[in-house]
Amino acid sequence: MQPKKFERSAAFYDVDGTLIRTNIVHAFAYYAMNQPTLSRSAWASLKTAASIPLFAVADKLSRKLFNQMFYQYYAGQSEDRLLVLAEDLFEEVIKPAIFPGTPDLIAEAKRAGCRPVLVSGGLDFTVLPLARYLDIPDVIANSLEFEAGYATGRLGKPFVAGATKSVLMQDFAKKHGLELAQSWAYSDSYSDYPMLAAVGRPTAVNPDTRLRIVARSYDWPIIDLR
């Protein structure tokens, strides 16, 4: 029987940099390198590489702005192809990038009676194979808009990034009868401060410099899964 005090709690996990060492740019690069023709693969790969400095600037200004700019590069991609390649992406890129401590961290939360939830700015179809592998039934992630079977380059709303993560976590908790004050959240990035501050038990995982400083000032646990 699960401990009673945890039966209404959840464990919310950021994904990129927290549970795995790759990020959404790695995912898109995989799609770029696996276009239907060699010439299209080469062009998409060069375009992605040339845009990395722009992505870095946008990410520093606003995670929401970064997402809006970045996912425009998916415009014109076939939905069927994206879904099929998502399984190969997991096996070849994401699965080898899972941090050694990730399975134990999730198993610990399950033993405590927590409901594990992935909260990712990545695309839902790229996060779902990871969720299945880690036996996590609930995923909060971004979704692409499709028209006539092809990506428009626009994200569906709400965007999963920054402060919006905490709002979506609150909605999830309300829907499932969970108490955020009794819940955990895990992230590596200062941009996820609102996500961490929304729960009673925040934890910095493989933290960047700014998050490490904040975690120390609030006496939040700091762990390294690498």
PDB file of N, CA, C and O in Angstrom, residues 158-196:
ATOM      1  N   PRO A 158      -1.735  25.491 -25.296  1.00  0.00           N
ATOM      2  CA  PRO A 158      -0.764  26.463 -24.781  1.00  0.00           C
ATOM      3  C   PRO A 158       0.668  26.012 -25.031  1.00  0.00           C
ATOM      4  O   PRO A 158       0.947  24.817 -25.139  1.00  0.00           O
ATOM      5  N   PHE A 159       1.578  26.986 -25.147  1.00  0.00           N
ATOM      6  CA  PHE A 159       2.989  26.671 -25.279  1.00  0.00           C
ATOM      7  C   PHE A 159       3.496  26.115 -23.954  1.00  0.00           C
ATOM      8  O   PHE A 159       3.157  26.617 -22.890  1.00  0.00           O
ATOM      9  N   VAL A 160       4.317  25.104 -24.027  1.00  0.00           N
ATOM     10  CA  VAL A 160       4.913  24.526 -22.824  1.00  0.00           C
ATOM     11  C   VAL A 160       6.323  25.082 -22.697  1.00  0.00           C
ATOM     12  O   VAL A 160       7.256  24.600 -23.336  1.00  0.00           O
ATOM     13  N   ALA A 161       6.467  26.126 -21.892  1.00  0.00           N
ATOM     14  CA  ALA A 161       7.768  26.767 -21.717  1.00  0.00           C
ATOM     15  C   ALA A 161       7.684  27.743 -20.547  1.00  0.00           C
ATOM     16  O   ALA A 161       6.628  28.344 -20.298  1.00  0.00           O
ATOM     17  N   GLY A 162       8.802  27.882 -19.826  1.00  0.00           N
ATOM     18  CA  GLY A 162       8.900  28.896 -18.785  1.00  0.00           C
ATOM     19  C   GLY A 162       7.761  28.855 -17.779  1.00  0.00           C
ATOM     20  O   GLY A 162       7.395  27.798 -17.259  1.00  0.00           O
ATOM     21  N   ALA A 163       7.179  30.022 -17.529  1.00  0.00           N
ATOM     22  CA  ALA A 163       6.136  30.138 -16.519  1.00  0.00           C
ATOM     23  C   ALA A 163       4.885  29.346 -16.866  1.00  0.00           C
ATOM     24  O   ALA A 163       4.127  28.959 -15.969  1.00  0.00           O
ATOM     25  N   THR A 164       4.663  29.094 -18.155  1.00  0.00           N
ATOM     26  CA  THR A 164       3.477  28.335 -18.560  1.00  0.00           C
ATOM     27  C   THR A 164       3.504  26.920 -17.989  1.00  0.00           C
ATOM     28  O   THR A 164       2.448  26.327 -17.735  1.00  0.00           O
ATOM     29  N   LYS A 165       4.699  26.370 -17.778  1.00  0.00           N
ATOM     30  CA  LYS A 165       4.788  25.027 -17.201  1.00  0.00           C
ATOM     31  C   LYS A 165       4.080  24.961 -15.852  1.00  0.00           C
ATOM     32  O   LYS A 165       3.363  23.998 -15.557  1.00  0.00           O
ATOM     33  N   SER A 166       4.278  25.976 -15.027  1.00  0.00           N
ATOM     34  CA  SER A 166       3.656  25.963 -13.700  1.00  0.00           C
ATOM     35  C   SER A 166       2.142  26.033 -13.803  1.00  0.00           C
ATOM     36  O   SER A 166       1.425  25.397 -13.026  1.00  0.00           O
ATOM     37  N   VAL A 167       1.644  26.794 -14.777  1.00  0.00           N
ATOM     38  CA  VAL A 167       0.189  26.892 -14.979  1.00  0.00           C
ATOM     39  C   VAL A 167      -0.372  25.542 -15.402  1.00  0.00           C
ATOM     40  O   VAL A 167      -1.409  25.098 -14.896  1.00  0.00           O
ATOM     41  N   LEU A 168       0.314  24.877 -16.324  1.00  0.00           N
ATOM     42  CA  LEU A 168      -0.134  23.567 -16.795  1.00  0.00           C
ATOM     43  C   LEU A 168      -0.057  22.524 -15.684  1.00  0.00           C
ATOM     44  O   LEU A 168      -0.897  21.625 -15.599  1.00  0.00           O
ATOM     45  N   MET A 169       0.942  22.641 -14.825  1.00  0.00           N
ATOM     46  CA  MET A 169       1.035  21.743 -13.678  1.00  0.00           C
ATOM     47  C   MET A 169      -0.132  21.955 -12.724  1.00  0.00           C
ATOM     48  O   MET A 169      -0.711  20.995 -12.188  1.00  0.00           O
ATOM     49  N   GLN A 170      -0.503  23.205 -12.500  1.00  0.00           N
ATOM     50  CA  GLN A 170      -1.653  23.505 -11.646  1.00  0.00           C
ATOM     51  C   GLN A 170      -2.934  22.929 -12.234  1.00  0.00           C
ATOM     52  O   GLN A 170      -3.756  22.352 -11.518  1.00  0.00           O
ATOM     53  N   ASP A 171      -3.095  23.073 -13.547  1.00  0.00           N
ATOM     54  CA  ASP A 171      -4.274  22.516 -14.218  1.00  0.00           C
ATOM     55  C   ASP A 171      -4.298  20.993 -14.095  1.00  0.00           C
ATOM     56  O   ASP A 171      -5.347  20.390 -13.856  1.00  0.00           O
ATOM     57  N   PHE A 172      -3.134  20.372 -14.280  1.00  0.00           N
ATOM     58  CA  PHE A 172      -3.039  18.911 -14.187  1.00  0.00           C
ATOM     59  C   PHE A 172      -3.389  18.457 -12.772  1.00  0.00           C
ATOM     60  O   PHE A 172      -4.131  17.479 -12.579  1.00  0.00           O
ATOM     61  N   ALA A 173      -2.848  19.150 -11.781  1.00  0.00           N
ATOM     62  CA  ALA A 173      -3.104  18.780 -10.390  1.00  0.00           C
ATOM     63  C   ALA A 173      -4.590  18.914 -10.050  1.00  0.00           C
ATOM     64  O   ALA A 173      -5.168  18.041  -9.387  1.00  0.00           O
ATOM     65  N   LYS A 174      -5.201  19.973 -10.514  1.00  0.00           N
ATOM     66  CA  LYS A 174      -6.628  20.178 -10.250  1.00  0.00           C
ATOM     67  C   LYS A 174      -7.461  19.087 -10.906  1.00  0.00           C
ATOM     68  O   LYS A 174      -8.398  18.544 -10.297  1.00  0.00           O
ATOM     69  N   LYS A 175      -7.117  18.746 -12.132  1.00  0.00           N
ATOM     70  CA  LYS A 175      -7.863  17.732 -12.873  1.00  0.00           C
ATOM     71  C   LYS A 175      -7.774  16.363 -12.206  1.00  0.00           C
ATOM     72  O   LYS A 175      -8.748  15.599 -12.191  1.00  0.00           O
ATOM     73  N   HIS A 176      -6.621  16.050 -11.623  1.00  0.00           N
ATOM     74  CA  HIS A 176      -6.393  14.711 -11.079  1.00  0.00           C
ATOM     75  C   HIS A 176      -6.434  14.659  -9.554  1.00  0.00           C
ATOM     76  O   HIS A 176      -6.086  13.629  -8.963  1.00  0.00           O
ATOM     77  N   GLY A 177      -6.860  15.750  -8.940  1.00  0.00           N
ATOM     78  CA  GLY A 177      -7.003  15.751  -7.488  1.00  0.00           C
ATOM     79  C   GLY A 177      -5.690  15.646  -6.743  1.00  0.00           C
ATOM     80  O   GLY A 177      -5.599  14.973  -5.706  1.00  0.00           O
ATOM     81  N   LEU A 178      -4.666  16.317  -7.247  1.00  0.00           N
ATOM     82  CA  LEU A 178      -3.337  16.267  -6.639  1.00  0.00           C
ATOM     83  C   LEU A 178      -3.038  17.566  -5.891  1.00  0.00           C
ATOM     84  O   LEU A 178      -3.583  18.623  -6.212  1.00  0.00           O
ATOM     85  N   GLU A 179      -2.156  17.485  -4.924  1.00  0.00           N
ATOM     86  CA  GLU A 179      -1.749  18.645  -4.132  1.00  0.00           C
ATOM     87  C   GLU A 179      -0.333  19.048  -4.521  1.00  0.00           C
ATOM     88  O   GLU A 179       0.612  18.301  -4.291  1.00  0.00           O
ATOM     89  N   LEU A 180      -0.181  20.242  -5.113  1.00  0.00           N
ATOM     90  CA  LEU A 180       1.155  20.690  -5.500  1.00  0.00           C
ATOM     91  C   LEU A 180       2.042  20.915  -4.277  1.00  0.00           C
ATOM     92  O   LEU A 180       3.265  20.742  -4.356  1.00  0.00           O
ATOM     93  N   ALA A 181       1.452  21.274  -3.146  1.00  0.00           N
ATOM     94  CA  ALA A 181       2.242  21.496  -1.935  1.00  0.00           C
ATOM     95  C   ALA A 181       2.913  20.208  -1.459  1.00  0.00           C
ATOM     96  O   ALA A 181       3.915  20.257  -0.738  1.00  0.00           O
ATOM     97  N   GLN A 182       2.363  19.064  -1.844  1.00  0.00           N
ATOM     98  CA  GLN A 182       2.934  17.774  -1.456  1.00  0.00           C
ATOM     99  C   GLN A 182       3.722  17.136  -2.605  1.00  0.00           C
ATOM    100  O   GLN A 182       4.163  15.989  -2.502  1.00  0.00           O
ATOM    101  N   SER A 183       3.876  17.866  -3.698  1.00  0.00           N
ATOM    102  CA  SER A 183       4.479  17.304  -4.903  1.00  0.00           C
ATOM    103  C   SER A 183       5.929  17.752  -5.087  1.00  0.00           C
ATOM    104  O   SER A 183       6.401  18.696  -4.452  1.00  0.00           O
ATOM    105  N   TRP A 184       6.606  17.052  -5.993  1.00  0.00           N
ATOM    106  CA  TRP A 184       7.995  17.323  -6.346  1.00  0.00           C
ATOM    107  C   TRP A 184       8.062  17.904  -7.753  1.00  0.00           C
ATOM    108  O   TRP A 184       7.190  17.661  -8.588  1.00  0.00           O
ATOM    109  N   ALA A 185       9.140  18.640  -8.028  1.00  0.00           N
ATOM    110  CA  ALA A 185       9.461  19.065  -9.389  1.00  0.00           C
ATOM    111  C   ALA A 185      10.973  19.038  -9.547  1.00  0.00           C
ATOM    112  O   ALA A 185      11.716  19.343  -8.601  1.00  0.00           O
ATOM    113  N   TYR A 186      11.426  18.675 -10.749  1.00  0.00           N
ATOM    114  CA  TYR A 186      12.840  18.507 -11.020  1.00  0.00           C
ATOM    115  C   TYR A 186      13.196  19.225 -12.319  1.00  0.00           C
ATOM    116  O   TYR A 186      12.549  19.029 -13.345  1.00  0.00           O
ATOM    117  N   SER A 187      14.248  20.043 -12.288  1.00  0.00           N
ATOM    118  CA  SER A 187      14.706  20.696 -13.514  1.00  0.00           C
ATOM    119  C   SER A 187      16.168  21.083 -13.391  1.00  0.00           C
ATOM    120  O   SER A 187      16.705  21.199 -12.284  1.00  0.00           O
ATOM    121  N   ASP A 188      16.782  21.287 -14.547  1.00  0.00           N
ATOM    122  CA  ASP A 188      18.196  21.671 -14.607  1.00  0.00           C
ATOM    123  C   ASP A 188      18.395  23.141 -14.889  1.00  0.00           C
ATOM    124  O   ASP A 188      19.511  23.653 -14.801  1.00  0.00           O
ATOM    125  N   SER A 189      17.310  23.850 -15.246  1.00  0.00           N
ATOM    126  CA  SER A 189      17.454  25.195 -15.799  1.00  0.00           C
ATOM    127  C   SER A 189      16.761  26.270 -14.962  1.00  0.00           C
ATOM    128  O   SER A 189      15.641  26.075 -14.470  1.00  0.00           O
ATOM    129  N   TYR A 190      17.429  27.421 -14.860  1.00  0.00           N
ATOM    130  CA  TYR A 190      16.826  28.555 -14.160  1.00  0.00           C
ATOM    131  C   TYR A 190      15.538  29.012 -14.838  1.00  0.00           C
ATOM    132  O   TYR A 190      14.640  29.541 -14.182  1.00  0.00           O
ATOM    133  N   SER A 191      15.420  28.783 -16.141  1.00  0.00           N
ATOM    134  CA  SER A 191      14.198  29.174 -16.850  1.00  0.00           C
ATOM    135  C   SER A 191      12.978  28.431 -16.308  1.00  0.00           C
ATOM    136  O   SER A 191      11.840  28.860 -16.515  1.00  0.00           O
ATOM    137  N   ASP A 192      13.215  27.322 -15.599  1.00  0.00           N
ATOM    138  CA  ASP A 192      12.124  26.557 -15.010  1.00  0.00           C
ATOM    139  C   ASP A 192      11.892  26.905 -13.542  1.00  0.00           C
ATOM    140  O   ASP A 192      11.224  26.153 -12.819  1.00  0.00           O
ATOM    141  N   TYR A 193      12.399  28.052 -13.109  1.00  0.00           N
ATOM    142  CA  TYR A 193      12.162  28.463 -11.724  1.00  0.00           C
ATOM    143  C   TYR A 193      10.670  28.463 -11.369  1.00  0.00           C
ATOM    144  O   TYR A 193      10.286  27.966 -10.297  1.00  0.00           O
ATOM    145  N   PRO A 194       9.765  28.987 -12.238  1.00  0.00           N
ATOM    146  CA  PRO A 194       8.339  28.955 -11.890  1.00  0.00           C
ATOM    147  C   PRO A 194       7.810  27.536 -11.678  1.00  0.00           C
ATOM    148  O   PRO A 194       6.976  27.303 -10.801  1.00  0.00           O
ATOM    149  N   MET A 195       8.306  26.590 -12.471  1.00  0.00           N
ATOM    150  CA  MET A 195       7.907  25.181 -12.330  1.00  0.00           C
ATOM    151  C   MET A 195       8.338  24.638 -10.971  1.00  0.00           C
ATOM    152  O   MET A 195       7.572  23.947 -10.285  1.00  0.00           O
ATOM    153  N   LEU A 196       9.557  24.947 -10.577  1.00  0.00           N
ATOM    154  CA  LEU A 196      10.077  24.466  -9.308  1.00  0.00           C
ATOM    155  C   LEU A 196       9.379  25.139  -8.125  1.00  0.00           C
ATOM    156  O   LEU A 196       9.079  24.499  -7.116  1.00  0.00           O
TER     157      LEU A 196
END
